[in-house]
Amino acid sequence: DARVTQTPRHKVTEMGQEVTMRCQPILGHNTVFWYRQTMMQGLELLAYFRNRAPLDDSGMPKDRFSAEMPDATLATLKIQPSEPRDSAVYFCASGLGGGYDEQFFGPGTRLTVL
Amino acid sequence: AQSVSQHNHHVILSEAASLELGCNYSYGGTVNLFWYVQYPGQHLQLLLKYFSGDPLVKGIKGFEAEFIKSKFSFNLRKPSVQWSDTAEYFCAVNAYNTDKLIFGTGTRLQVFP
C-alpha cells in the first residue's frame, strides 16, 4: 500500500556538517509537512508545502534550516551547519488537504549531531 | 496560540484494564480533533478523528474518544487494553479553516500481559 518514505532512517554527523533529509510523499498528495520530535518539545511543525509551494516555515530556525520541494515526488529538509541541539527525529507527512485532513507519516529520520 | 496538553506522560496497565488518556486543548473557536498512535518501531498513524456531529467518535482497534466542548477535552478510551496496544499516543488539534496540526507531547502506554 502507498506510504511516505524518508531517507536516511538514521544519520550521525558532527557539529558543523550539512545534513539533508529526503521525503517522498504519497503519490497524489498535494500537501507535505515537516515535523521535528524531541523529548522536551514533542512534535513540532517546522514547515509545510501545498502543490510544492512553501506555505509556512515559521517553525524553522531560518538561519540554518531550509526546506524545498524540487518536484512533486521529493521534499527535502536541509540543516547547515548542524548543531547538537538539532538532534531529534524528523518526520515528513503528506495529505490531500490542510490540517483538517488525515496526515500520513513517514518512518522518520533519527538525527544525532555530535 | 493553540496548545494541546496530555497530562499523562507514561501509563502502565495490565491487560484487560480500562484505559483513559486525557487531552485538553486551548482554542476558543471550532476545532478538528485527532488521536494518532505510534507503535514501537513504526510511523505515526491515525487512530480516530472528530470533525462534527456525534461527540463520541469510534476509531480502529476498539478505541473511542469523546469531545466535550465545555471542557475543551478529547479524551481517548478503551474498555479493555491488550498487550498490542503498547505504543505512544498523540492528541492533536486543528483550528477550523487552518492547515496546521498542533500535537500534544504524547502519552507512552505500556501494557503488561
PDB file of C-alpha atoms in Angstrom, chain B residues 53-112:
ATOM      1  CA  GLY B  53     -21.684  15.604  14.747  1.00  0.00           C
ATOM      2  CA  ASP B  54     -21.764  12.915  17.423  1.00  0.00           C
ATOM      3  CA  PRO B  55     -19.148  13.892  20.017  1.00  0.00           C
ATOM      4  CA  LEU B  56     -18.433  10.225  20.714  1.00  0.00           C
ATOM      5  CA  VAL B  57     -16.126   9.012  17.994  1.00  0.00           C
ATOM      6  CA  LYS B  58     -15.155   5.413  17.383  1.00  0.00           C
ATOM      7  CA  GLY B  59     -11.822   4.513  15.865  1.00  0.00           C
ATOM      8  CA  ILE B  60      -9.807   1.479  14.992  1.00  0.00           C
ATOM      9  CA  LYS B  61      -8.929  -1.355  17.364  1.00  0.00           C
ATOM     10  CA  GLY B  62     -11.760  -0.645  19.784  1.00  0.00           C
ATOM     11  CA  PHE B  63     -10.689   2.879  20.708  1.00  0.00           C
ATOM     12  CA  GLU B  64     -13.117   5.729  21.154  1.00  0.00           C
ATOM     13  CA  ALA B  65     -12.871   9.368  22.155  1.00  0.00           C
ATOM     14  CA  GLU B  66     -15.359  11.860  23.463  1.00  0.00           C
ATOM     15  CA  PHE B  67     -15.326  15.537  22.580  1.00  0.00           C
ATOM     16  CA  ILE B  68     -16.579  17.672  25.469  1.00  0.00           C
ATOM     17  CA  LYS B  69     -16.661  21.204  24.149  1.00  0.00           C
ATOM     18  CA  SER B  70     -17.316  22.838  27.517  1.00  0.00           C
ATOM     19  CA  LYS B  71     -14.204  21.216  28.932  1.00  0.00           C
ATOM     20  CA  PHE B  72     -12.030  21.654  25.815  1.00  0.00           C
ATOM     21  CA  SER B  73     -11.290  17.951  26.115  1.00  0.00           C
ATOM     22  CA  PHE B  74     -10.979  14.986  23.781  1.00  0.00           C
ATOM     23  CA  ASN B  75     -10.117  12.013  25.970  1.00  0.00           C
ATOM     24  CA  LEU B  76      -9.249   8.647  24.492  1.00  0.00           C
ATOM     25  CA  ARG B  77     -10.763   5.481  25.950  1.00  0.00           C
ATOM     26  CA  LYS B  78     -10.671   1.738  25.545  1.00  0.00           C
ATOM     27  CA  PRO B  79     -12.614  -0.599  27.835  1.00  0.00           C
ATOM     28  CA  SER B  80     -10.064  -3.416  27.807  1.00  0.00           C
ATOM     29  CA  VAL B  81      -6.471  -2.958  26.648  1.00  0.00           C
ATOM     30  CA  GLN B  82      -4.277  -5.585  25.074  1.00  0.00           C
ATOM     31  CA  TRP B  83      -0.528  -6.044  25.091  1.00  0.00           C
ATOM     32  CA  SER B  84      -0.525  -4.976  21.443  1.00  0.00           C
ATOM     33  CA  ASP B  85      -1.815  -1.532  22.464  1.00  0.00           C
ATOM     34  CA  THR B  86       1.630  -0.712  23.848  1.00  0.00           C
ATOM     35  CA  ALA B  87       2.510   2.451  21.967  1.00  0.00           C
ATOM     36  CA  GLU B  88       2.770   6.216  22.182  1.00  0.00           C
ATOM     37  CA  TYR B  89      -0.458   8.137  21.745  1.00  0.00           C
ATOM     38  CA  PHE B  90      -0.661  11.702  20.487  1.00  0.00           C
ATOM     39  CA  CYS B  91      -3.605  14.048  20.665  1.00  0.00           C
ATOM     40  CA  ALA B  92      -3.721  16.792  18.018  1.00  0.00           C
ATOM     41  CA  VAL B  93      -5.918  19.777  17.287  1.00  0.00           C
ATOM     42  CA  ASN B  94      -6.537  21.723  14.125  1.00  0.00           C
ATOM     43  CA  ALA B  95      -8.232  25.085  14.217  1.00  0.00           C
ATOM     44  CA  TYR B  96     -11.035  25.151  11.694  1.00  0.00           C
ATOM     45  CA  ASN B  97     -10.035  26.573   8.307  1.00  0.00           C
ATOM     46  CA  THR B  98      -6.343  26.421   9.048  1.00  0.00           C
ATOM     47  CA  ASP B  99      -3.706  23.981   7.870  1.00  0.00           C
ATOM     48  CA  LYS B 100      -1.699  23.317  10.998  1.00  0.00           C
ATOM     49  CA  LEU B 101      -1.972  20.383  13.366  1.00  0.00           C
ATOM     50  CA  ILE B 102      -0.822  21.092  16.897  1.00  0.00           C
ATOM     51  CA  PHE B 103       0.278  17.971  18.735  1.00  0.00           C
ATOM     52  CA  GLY B 104       0.439  17.189  22.420  1.00  0.00           C
ATOM     53  CA  THR B 105       3.668  15.818  23.847  1.00  0.00           C
ATOM     54  CA  GLY B 106       2.339  12.272  23.791  1.00  0.00           C
ATOM     55  CA  THR B 107       1.481   9.563  26.305  1.00  0.00           C
ATOM     56  CA  ARG B 108       3.504   6.416  26.438  1.00  0.00           C
ATOM     57  CA  LEU B 109       1.318   3.401  27.207  1.00  0.00           C
ATOM     58  CA  GLN B 110       2.805   0.136  28.375  1.00  0.00           C
ATOM     59  CA  VAL B 111       0.527  -2.873  28.701  1.00  0.00           C
ATOM     60  CA  PHE B 112       1.799  -5.924  30.517  1.00  0.00           C
TER      61      PHE B 112
END
